[in-house]
PDB file of C-alpha atoms and ligand atoms in Angstrom:
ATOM      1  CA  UNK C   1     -32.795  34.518  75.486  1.00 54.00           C
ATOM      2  CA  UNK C   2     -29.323  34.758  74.393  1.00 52.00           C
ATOM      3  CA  UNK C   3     -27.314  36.342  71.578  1.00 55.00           C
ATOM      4  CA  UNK C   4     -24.747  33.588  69.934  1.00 62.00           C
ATOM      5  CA  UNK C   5     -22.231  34.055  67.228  1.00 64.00           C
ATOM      6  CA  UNK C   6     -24.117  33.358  64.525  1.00 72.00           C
ATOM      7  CA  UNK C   7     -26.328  36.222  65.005  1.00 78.00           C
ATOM      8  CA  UNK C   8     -29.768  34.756  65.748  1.00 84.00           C
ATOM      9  CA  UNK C   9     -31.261  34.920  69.136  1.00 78.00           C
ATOM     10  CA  UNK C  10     -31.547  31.058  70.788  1.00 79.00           C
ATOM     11  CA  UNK C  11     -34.126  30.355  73.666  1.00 77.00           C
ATOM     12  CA  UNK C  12     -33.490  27.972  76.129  1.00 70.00           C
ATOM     13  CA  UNK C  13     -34.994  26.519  79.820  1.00 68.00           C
ATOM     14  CA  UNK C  14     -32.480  25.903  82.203  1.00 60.00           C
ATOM     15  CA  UNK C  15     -33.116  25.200  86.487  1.00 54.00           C
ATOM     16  CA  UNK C  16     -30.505  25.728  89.119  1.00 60.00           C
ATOM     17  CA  UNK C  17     -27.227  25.065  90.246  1.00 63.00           C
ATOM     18  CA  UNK C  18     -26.226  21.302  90.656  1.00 83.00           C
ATOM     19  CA  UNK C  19     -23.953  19.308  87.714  1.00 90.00           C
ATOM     20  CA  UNK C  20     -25.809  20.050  84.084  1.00 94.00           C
ATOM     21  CA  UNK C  21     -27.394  18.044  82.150  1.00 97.00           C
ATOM     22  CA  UNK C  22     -28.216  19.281  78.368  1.00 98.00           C
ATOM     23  CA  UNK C  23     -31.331  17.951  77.303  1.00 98.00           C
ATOM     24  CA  UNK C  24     -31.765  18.030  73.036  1.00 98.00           C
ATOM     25  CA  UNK C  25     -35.088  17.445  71.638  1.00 98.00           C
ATOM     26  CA  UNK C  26     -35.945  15.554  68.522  1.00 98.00           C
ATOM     27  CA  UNK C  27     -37.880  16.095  65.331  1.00 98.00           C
ATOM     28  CA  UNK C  28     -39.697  18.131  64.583  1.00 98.00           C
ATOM     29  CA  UNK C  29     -39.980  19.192  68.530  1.00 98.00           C
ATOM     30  CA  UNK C  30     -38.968  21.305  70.783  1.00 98.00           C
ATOM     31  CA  UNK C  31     -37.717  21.941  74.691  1.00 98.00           C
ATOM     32  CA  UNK C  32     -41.415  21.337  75.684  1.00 98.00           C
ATOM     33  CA  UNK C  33     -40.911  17.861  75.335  1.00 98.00           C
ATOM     34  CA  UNK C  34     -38.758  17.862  77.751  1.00 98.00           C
ATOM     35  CA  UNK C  35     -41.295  19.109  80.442  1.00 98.00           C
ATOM     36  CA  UNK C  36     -41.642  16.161  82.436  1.00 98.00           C
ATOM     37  CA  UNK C  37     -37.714  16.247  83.185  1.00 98.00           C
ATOM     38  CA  UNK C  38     -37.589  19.982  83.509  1.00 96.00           C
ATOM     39  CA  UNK C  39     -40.726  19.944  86.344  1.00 96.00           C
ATOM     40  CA  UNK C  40     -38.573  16.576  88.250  1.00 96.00           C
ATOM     41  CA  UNK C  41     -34.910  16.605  87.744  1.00 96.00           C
ATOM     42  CA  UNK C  42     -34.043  20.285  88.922  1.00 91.00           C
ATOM     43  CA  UNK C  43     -33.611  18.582  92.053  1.00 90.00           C
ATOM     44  CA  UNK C  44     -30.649  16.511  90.431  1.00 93.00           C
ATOM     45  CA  UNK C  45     -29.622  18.497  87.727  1.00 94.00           C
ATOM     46  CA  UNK C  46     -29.067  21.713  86.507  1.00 92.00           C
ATOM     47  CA  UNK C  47     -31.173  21.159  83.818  1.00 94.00           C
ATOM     48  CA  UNK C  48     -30.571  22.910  80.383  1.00 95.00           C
ATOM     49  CA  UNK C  49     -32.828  22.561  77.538  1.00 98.00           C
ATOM     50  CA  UNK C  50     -32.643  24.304  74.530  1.00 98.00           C
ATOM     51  CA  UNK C  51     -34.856  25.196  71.371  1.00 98.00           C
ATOM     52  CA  UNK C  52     -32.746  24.016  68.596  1.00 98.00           C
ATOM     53  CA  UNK C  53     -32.758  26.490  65.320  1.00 98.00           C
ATOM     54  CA  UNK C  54     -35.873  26.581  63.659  1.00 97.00           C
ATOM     55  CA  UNK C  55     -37.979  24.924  66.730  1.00 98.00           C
ATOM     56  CA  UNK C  56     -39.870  26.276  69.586  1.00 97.00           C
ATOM     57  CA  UNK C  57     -38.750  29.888  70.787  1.00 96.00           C
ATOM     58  CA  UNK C  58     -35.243  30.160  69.090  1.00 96.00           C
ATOM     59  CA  UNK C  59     -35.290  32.119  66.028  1.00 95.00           C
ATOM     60  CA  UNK C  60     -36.465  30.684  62.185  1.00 96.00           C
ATOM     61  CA  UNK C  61     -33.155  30.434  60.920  1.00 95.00           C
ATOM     62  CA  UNK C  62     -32.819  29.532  57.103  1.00 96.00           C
ATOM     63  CA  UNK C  63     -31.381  26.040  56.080  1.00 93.00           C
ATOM     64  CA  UNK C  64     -30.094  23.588  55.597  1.00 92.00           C
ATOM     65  CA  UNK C  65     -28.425  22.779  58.913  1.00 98.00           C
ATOM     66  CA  UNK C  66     -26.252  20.359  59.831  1.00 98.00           C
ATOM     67  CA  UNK C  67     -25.624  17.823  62.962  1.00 98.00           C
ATOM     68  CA  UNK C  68     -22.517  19.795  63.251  1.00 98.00           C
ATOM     69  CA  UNK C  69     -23.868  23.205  63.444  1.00 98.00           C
ATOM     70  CA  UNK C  70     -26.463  21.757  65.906  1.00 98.00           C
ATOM     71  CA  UNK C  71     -24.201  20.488  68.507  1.00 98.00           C
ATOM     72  CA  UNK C  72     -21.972  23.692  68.038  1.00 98.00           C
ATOM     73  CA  UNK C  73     -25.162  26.052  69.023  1.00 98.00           C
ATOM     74  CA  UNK C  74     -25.529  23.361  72.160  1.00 98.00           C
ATOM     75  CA  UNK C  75     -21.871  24.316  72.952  1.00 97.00           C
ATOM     76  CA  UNK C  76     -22.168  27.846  71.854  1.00 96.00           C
ATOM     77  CA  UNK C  77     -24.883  28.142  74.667  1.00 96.00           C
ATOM     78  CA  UNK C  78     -22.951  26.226  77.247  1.00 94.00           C
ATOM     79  CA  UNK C  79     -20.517  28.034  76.797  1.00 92.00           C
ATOM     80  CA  UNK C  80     -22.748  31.685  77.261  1.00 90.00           C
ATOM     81  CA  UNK C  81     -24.155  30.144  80.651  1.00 88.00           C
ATOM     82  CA  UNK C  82     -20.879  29.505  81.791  1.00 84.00           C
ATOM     83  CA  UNK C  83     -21.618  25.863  82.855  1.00 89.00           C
ATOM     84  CA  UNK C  84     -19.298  24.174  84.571  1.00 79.00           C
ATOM     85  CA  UNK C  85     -17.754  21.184  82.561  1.00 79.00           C
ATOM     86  CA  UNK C  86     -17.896  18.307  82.308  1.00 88.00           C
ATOM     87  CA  UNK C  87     -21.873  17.779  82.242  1.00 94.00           C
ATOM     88  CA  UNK C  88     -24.124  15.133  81.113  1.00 98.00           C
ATOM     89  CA  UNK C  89     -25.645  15.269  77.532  1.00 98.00           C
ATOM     90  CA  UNK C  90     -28.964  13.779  76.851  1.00 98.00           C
ATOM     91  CA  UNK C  91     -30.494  13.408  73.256  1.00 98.00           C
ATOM     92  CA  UNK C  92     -33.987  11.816  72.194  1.00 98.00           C
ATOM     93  CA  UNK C  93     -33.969  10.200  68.500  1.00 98.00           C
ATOM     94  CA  UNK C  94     -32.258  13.481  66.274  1.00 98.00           C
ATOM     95  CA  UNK C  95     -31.099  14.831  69.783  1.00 98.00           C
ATOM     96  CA  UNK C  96     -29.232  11.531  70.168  1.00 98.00           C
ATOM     97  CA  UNK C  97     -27.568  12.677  66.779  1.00 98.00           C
ATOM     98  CA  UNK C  98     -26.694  15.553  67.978  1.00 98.00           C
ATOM     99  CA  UNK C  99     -25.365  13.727  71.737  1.00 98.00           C
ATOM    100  CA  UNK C 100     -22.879  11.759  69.022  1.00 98.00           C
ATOM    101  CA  UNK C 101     -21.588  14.606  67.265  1.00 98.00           C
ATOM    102  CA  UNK C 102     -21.125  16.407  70.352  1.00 98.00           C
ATOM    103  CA  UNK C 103     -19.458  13.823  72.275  1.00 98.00           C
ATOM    104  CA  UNK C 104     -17.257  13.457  69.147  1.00 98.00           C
ATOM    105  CA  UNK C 105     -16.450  16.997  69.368  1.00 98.00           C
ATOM    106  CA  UNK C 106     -16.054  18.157  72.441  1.00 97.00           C
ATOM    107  CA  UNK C 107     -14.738  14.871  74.793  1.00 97.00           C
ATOM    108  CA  UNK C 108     -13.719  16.625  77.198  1.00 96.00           C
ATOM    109  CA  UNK C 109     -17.235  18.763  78.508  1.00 96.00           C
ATOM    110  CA  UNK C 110     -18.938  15.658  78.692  1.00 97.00           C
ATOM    111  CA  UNK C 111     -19.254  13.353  81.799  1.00 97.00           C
ATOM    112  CA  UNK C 112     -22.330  10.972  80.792  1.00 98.00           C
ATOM    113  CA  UNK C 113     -24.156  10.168  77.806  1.00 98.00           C
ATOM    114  CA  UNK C 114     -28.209   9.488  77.581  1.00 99.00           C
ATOM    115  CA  UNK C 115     -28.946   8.241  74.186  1.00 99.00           C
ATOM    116  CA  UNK C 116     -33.009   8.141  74.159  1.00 99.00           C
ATOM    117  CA  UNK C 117     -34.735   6.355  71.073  1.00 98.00           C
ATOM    118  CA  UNK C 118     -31.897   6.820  68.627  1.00 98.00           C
ATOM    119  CA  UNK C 119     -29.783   5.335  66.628  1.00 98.00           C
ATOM    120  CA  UNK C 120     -26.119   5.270  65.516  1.00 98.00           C
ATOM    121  CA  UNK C 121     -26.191   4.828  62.185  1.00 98.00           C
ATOM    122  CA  UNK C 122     -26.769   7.089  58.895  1.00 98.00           C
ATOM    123  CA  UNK C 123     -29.711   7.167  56.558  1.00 98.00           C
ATOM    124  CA  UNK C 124     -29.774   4.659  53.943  1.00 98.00           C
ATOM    125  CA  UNK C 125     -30.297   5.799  50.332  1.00 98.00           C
ATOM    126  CA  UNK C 126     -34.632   4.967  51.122  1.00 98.00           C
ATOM    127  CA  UNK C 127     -33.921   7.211  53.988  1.00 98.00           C
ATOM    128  CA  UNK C 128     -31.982  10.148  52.527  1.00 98.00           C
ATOM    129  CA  UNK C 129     -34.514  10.063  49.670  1.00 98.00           C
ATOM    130  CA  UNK C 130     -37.619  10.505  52.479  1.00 98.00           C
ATOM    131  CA  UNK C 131     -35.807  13.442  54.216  1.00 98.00           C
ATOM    132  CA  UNK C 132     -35.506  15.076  50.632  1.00 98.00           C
ATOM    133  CA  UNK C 133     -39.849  13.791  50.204  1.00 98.00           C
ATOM    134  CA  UNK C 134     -40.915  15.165  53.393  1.00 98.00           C
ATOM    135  CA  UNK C 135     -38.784  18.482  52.772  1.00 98.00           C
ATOM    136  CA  UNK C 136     -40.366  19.129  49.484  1.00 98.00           C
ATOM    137  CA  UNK C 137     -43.989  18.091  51.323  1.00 98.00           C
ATOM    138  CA  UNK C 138     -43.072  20.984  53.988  1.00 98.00           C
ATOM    139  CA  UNK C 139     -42.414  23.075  50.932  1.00 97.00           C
ATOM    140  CA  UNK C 140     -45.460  22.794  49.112  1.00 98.00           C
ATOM    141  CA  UNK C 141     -47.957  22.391  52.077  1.00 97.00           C
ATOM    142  CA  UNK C 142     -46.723  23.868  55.326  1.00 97.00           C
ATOM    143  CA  UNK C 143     -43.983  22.610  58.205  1.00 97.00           C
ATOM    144  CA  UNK C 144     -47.172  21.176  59.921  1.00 97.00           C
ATOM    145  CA  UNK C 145     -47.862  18.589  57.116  1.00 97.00           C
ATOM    146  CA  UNK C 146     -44.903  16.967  58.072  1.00 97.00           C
ATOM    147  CA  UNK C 147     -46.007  16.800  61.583  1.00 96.00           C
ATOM    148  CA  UNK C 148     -49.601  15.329  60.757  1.00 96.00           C
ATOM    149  CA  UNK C 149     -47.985  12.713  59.379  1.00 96.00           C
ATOM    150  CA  UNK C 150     -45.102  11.818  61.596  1.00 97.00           C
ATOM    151  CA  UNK C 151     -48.072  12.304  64.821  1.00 97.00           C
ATOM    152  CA  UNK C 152     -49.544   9.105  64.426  1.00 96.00           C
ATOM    153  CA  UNK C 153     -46.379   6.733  64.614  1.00 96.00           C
ATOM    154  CA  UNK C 154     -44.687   8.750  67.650  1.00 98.00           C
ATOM    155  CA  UNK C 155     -46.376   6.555  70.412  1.00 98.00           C
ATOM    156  CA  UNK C 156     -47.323   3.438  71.503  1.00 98.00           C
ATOM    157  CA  UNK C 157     -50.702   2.124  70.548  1.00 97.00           C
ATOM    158  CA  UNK C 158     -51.437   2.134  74.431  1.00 97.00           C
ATOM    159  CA  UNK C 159     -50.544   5.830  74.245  1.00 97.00           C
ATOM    160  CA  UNK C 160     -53.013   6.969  71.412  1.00 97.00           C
ATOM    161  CA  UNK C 161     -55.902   4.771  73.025  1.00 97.00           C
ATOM    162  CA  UNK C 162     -55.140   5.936  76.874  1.00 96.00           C
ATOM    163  CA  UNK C 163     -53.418   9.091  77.037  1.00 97.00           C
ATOM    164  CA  UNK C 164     -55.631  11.579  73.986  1.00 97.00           C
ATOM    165  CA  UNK C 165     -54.334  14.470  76.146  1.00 98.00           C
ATOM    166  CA  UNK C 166     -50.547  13.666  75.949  1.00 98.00           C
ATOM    167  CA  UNK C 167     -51.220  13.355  71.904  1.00 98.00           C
ATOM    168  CA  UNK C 168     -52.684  16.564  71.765  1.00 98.00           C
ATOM    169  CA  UNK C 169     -49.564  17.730  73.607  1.00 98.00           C
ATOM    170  CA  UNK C 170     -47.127  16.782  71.065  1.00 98.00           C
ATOM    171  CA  UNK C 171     -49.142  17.225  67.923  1.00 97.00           C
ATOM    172  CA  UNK C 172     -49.385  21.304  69.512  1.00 97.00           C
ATOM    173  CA  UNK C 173     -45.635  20.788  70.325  1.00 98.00           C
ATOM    174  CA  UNK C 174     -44.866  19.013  66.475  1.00 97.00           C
ATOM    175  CA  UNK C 175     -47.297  21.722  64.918  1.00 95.00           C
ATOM    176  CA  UNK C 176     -44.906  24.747  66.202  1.00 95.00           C
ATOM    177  CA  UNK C 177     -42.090  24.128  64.246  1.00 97.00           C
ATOM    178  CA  UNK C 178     -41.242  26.343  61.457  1.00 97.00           C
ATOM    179  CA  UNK C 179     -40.800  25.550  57.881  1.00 98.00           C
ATOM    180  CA  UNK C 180     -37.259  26.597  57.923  1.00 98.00           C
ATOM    181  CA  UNK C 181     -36.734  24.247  61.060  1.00 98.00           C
ATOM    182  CA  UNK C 182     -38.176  21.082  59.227  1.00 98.00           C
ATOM    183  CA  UNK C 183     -36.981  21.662  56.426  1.00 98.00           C
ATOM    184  CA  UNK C 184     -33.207  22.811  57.892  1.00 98.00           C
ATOM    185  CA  UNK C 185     -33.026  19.721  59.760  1.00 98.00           C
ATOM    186  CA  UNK C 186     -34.465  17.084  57.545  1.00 98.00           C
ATOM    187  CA  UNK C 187     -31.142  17.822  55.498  1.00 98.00           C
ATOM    188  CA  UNK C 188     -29.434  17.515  58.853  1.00 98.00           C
ATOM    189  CA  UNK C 189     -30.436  14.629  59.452  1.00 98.00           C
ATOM    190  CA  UNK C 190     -30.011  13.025  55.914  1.00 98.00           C
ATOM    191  CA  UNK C 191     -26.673  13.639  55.858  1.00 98.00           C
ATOM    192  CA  UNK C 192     -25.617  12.951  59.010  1.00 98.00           C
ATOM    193  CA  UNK C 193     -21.977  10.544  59.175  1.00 98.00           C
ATOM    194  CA  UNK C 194     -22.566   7.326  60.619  1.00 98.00           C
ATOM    195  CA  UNK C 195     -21.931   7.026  64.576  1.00 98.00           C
ATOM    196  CA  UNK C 196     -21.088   3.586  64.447  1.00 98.00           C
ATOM    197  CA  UNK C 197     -17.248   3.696  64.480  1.00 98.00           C
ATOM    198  CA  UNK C 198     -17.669   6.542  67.191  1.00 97.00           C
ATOM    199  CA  UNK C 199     -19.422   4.026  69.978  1.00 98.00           C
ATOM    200  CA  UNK C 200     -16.480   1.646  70.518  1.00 98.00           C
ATOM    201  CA  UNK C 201     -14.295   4.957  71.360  1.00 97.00           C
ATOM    202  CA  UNK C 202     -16.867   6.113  74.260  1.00 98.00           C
ATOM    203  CA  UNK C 203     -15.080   6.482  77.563  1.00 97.00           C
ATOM    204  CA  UNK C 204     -17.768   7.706  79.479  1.00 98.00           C
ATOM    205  CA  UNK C 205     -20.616   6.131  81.360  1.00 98.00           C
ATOM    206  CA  UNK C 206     -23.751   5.824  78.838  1.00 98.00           C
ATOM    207  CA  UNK C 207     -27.279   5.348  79.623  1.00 98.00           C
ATOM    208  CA  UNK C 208     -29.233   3.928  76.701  1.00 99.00           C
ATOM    209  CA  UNK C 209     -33.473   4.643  76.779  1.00 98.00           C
ATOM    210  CA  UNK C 210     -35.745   2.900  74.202  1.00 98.00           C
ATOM    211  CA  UNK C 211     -39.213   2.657  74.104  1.00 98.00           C
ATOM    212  CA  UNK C 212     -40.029  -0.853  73.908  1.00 98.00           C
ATOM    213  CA  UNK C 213     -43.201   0.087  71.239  1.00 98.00           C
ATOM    214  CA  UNK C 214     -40.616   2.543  69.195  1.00 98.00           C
ATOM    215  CA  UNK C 215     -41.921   1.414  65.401  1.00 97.00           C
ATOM    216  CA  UNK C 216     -39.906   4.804  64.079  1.00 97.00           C
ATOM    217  CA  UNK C 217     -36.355   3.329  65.309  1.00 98.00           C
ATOM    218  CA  UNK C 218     -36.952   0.325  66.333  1.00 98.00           C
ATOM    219  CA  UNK C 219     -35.427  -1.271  69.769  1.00 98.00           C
ATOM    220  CA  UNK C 220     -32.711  -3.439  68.273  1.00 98.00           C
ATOM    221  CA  UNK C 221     -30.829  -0.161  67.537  1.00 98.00           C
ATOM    222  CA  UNK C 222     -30.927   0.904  70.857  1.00 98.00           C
ATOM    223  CA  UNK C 223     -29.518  -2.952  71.798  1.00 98.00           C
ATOM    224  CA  UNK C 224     -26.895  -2.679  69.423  1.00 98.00           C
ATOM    225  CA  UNK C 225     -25.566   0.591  70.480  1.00 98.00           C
ATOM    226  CA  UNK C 226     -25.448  -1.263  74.104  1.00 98.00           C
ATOM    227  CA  UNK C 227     -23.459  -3.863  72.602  1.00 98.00           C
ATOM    228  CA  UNK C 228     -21.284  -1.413  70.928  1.00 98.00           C
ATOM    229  CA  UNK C 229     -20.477   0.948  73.775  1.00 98.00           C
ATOM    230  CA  UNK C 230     -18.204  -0.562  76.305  1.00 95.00           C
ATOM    231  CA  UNK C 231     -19.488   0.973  79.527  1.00 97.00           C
ATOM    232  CA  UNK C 232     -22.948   1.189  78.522  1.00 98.00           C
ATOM    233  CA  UNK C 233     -26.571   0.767  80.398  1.00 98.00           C
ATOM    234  CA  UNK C 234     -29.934  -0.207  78.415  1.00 98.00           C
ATOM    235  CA  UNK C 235     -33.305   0.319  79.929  1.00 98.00           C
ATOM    236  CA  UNK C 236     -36.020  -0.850  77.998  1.00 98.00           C
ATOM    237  CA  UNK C 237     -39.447   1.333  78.883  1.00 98.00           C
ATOM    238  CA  UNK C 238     -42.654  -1.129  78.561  1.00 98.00           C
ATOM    239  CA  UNK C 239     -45.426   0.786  76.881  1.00 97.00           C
ATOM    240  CA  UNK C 240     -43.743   3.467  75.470  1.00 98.00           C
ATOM    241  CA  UNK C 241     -43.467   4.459  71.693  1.00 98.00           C
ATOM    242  CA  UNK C 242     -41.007   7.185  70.130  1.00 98.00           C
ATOM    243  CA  UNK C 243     -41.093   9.720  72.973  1.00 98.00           C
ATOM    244  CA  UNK C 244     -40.567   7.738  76.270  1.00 98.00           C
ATOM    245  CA  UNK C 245     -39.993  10.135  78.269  1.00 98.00           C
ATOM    246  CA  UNK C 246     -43.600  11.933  77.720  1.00 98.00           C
ATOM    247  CA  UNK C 247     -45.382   8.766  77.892  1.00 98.00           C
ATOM    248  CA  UNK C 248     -43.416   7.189  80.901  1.00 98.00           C
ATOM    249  CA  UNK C 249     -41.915  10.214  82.027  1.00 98.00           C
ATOM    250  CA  UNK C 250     -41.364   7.859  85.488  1.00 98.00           C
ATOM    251  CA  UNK C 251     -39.304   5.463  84.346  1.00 98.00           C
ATOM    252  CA  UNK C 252     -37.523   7.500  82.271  1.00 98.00           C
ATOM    253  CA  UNK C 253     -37.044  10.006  85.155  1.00 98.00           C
ATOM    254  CA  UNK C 254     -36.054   7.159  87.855  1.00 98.00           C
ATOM    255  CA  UNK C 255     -33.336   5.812  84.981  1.00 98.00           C
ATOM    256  CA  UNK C 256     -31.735   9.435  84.447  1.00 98.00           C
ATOM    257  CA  UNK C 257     -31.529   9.665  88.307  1.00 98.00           C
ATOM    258  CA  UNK C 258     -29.903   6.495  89.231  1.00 98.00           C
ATOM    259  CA  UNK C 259     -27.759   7.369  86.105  1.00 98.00           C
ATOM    260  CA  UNK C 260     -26.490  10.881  87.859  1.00 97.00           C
ATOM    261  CA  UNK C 261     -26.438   9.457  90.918  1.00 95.00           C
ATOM    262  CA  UNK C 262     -23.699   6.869  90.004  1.00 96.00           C
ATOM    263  CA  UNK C 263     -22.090   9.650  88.272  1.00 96.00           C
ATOM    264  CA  UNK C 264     -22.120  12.371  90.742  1.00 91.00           C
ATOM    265  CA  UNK C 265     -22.926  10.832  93.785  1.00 86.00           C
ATOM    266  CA  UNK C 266     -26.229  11.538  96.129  1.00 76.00           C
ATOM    267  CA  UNK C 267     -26.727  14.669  93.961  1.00 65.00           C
ATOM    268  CA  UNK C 268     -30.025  15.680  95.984  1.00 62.00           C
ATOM    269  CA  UNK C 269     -28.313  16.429  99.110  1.00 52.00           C
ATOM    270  CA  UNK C 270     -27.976  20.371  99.749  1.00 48.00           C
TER     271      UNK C 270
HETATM  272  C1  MLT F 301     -36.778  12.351  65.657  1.00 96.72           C
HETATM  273  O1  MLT F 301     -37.686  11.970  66.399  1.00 96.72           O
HETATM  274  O2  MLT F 301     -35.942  13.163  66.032  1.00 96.72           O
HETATM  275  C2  MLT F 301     -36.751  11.826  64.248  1.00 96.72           C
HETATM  276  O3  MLT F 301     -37.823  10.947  64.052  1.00 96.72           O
HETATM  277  C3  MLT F 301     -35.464  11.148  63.949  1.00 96.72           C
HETATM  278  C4  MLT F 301     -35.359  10.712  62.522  1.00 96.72           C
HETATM  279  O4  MLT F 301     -36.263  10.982  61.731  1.00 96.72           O
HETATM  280  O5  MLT F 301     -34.330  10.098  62.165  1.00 96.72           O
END
């Protein structure tokens, strides 16, 4: 646990000590997604994960949020553990938000980019006016209404038919977060600035992940952020929906440490 500024206390996993990597979960999640990572890149990777505001263990702070504030708690923690800079900064769908806003922010702590089954844009009126539907459903019948609904379009049909156990790890996951959480980053989300002018400016190495079955952001985003980004890597996971790194945690896994590798060399050897 540690005390930040802004006077709430933030939880957050971390490993041991080779380069970091920052790991930001998406909506409405928490670190525990990341547990495939955590339990097989400490060997890579001083791996950091934290419970965003509102989600898992960190405190139930009151909204709205922003992207802003988001990435600033990321740094705000970096910062507390002292990590040594630059690091790699990995965000899954509003993680990959967050990845944007805190590349855009803080250049110079940031070695790599992951961008996992995101996008780069900003909501579109529809999609504002969904954030500000689902907010007032989280309102009137609990944080986990939200999550009931979202469950069923997180994975790949393959997913839901072979893996029942996995689901039943990220519905418990989805059904943790608290009201303030869903409904502090729903407006985080909706008004979130547009990326797009950001990814042409990217002067780090960038490692793109999309499930190939992703119906919530669909894969063409992830292709046109490789487009976009000059020095930029896609890798397209077969059978995987919204979360690929819970459904084929080793592909995603074996693309993160090539990805490090390049970056920091044969990053395994004591
Ligand atoms: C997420 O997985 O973080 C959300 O689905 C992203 C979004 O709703 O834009």
């Amino acid at each position: 646990m540690s005390e930040n500024d802004n006077d709430f206390v933030m939880a957050f996993q971390d490993s041991c000590d080779k380069p970091a990597l920052l790991l930001i979960h998406g909506f409405p999640l928490s670190s525990s997604m990341w547990t495939p990572q955590i339990e097989d890149l400490g060997d890579y990777a001083r791996v950091i994960a934290p419970d965003l505001r509102g989600f898992g263990n960190t405190d139930s702070v009151p909204g709205p949020y922003s992207i802003t504030q988001l990435a600033d708690d990321c740094a705000d923690l970096l910062g507390h553990l002292n990590v040594a800079t630059p690091f790699v900064v990995c965000g899954l769908s509003m993680g990959g938000y967050i990845a944007l806003e805190f590349y855009r922010r803080y250049p110079e702590h940031v070695s790599g980019l992951i961008l996992a089954a995101t996008r780069a844009g900003a909501d579109s009126p529809e999609g504002k006016a969904g954030r500000d539907k689902a907010a007032e459903l989280a309102k009137n019948e609990g944080a986990t209404a939200v999550s009931a609904g979202m469950l069923p379009k997180m994975m790949a049909a393959k997913t839901y038919e072979n893996d029942p156990e996995l689901v039943g790890f990220a519905q418990e996951i989805m059904s943790s977060a608290s009201l303030n959480g869903v409904v502090g980053a729903l407006a985080a989300m909706r008004d979130r600035i547009d990326s797009t002018p950001t990814l042409g400016d990217i002067d780090v190495p960038v490692l793109i992940i999309h499930g190939a079955d992703d119906t919530l952001i669909p894969p063409t985003e992830a292709e046109a952020m490789h487009k976009a980004i000059p020095n930029s890597e896609l890798v397209l996971v077969p059978d995987a929906g919204h979360l690929p790194n819970l459904e084929q945690p080793d592909i995603f896994n074996d693309a993160v440490i090539d990805f490090l590798e390049d970056l920091f060399g044969d990053v395994d050897e004591e």
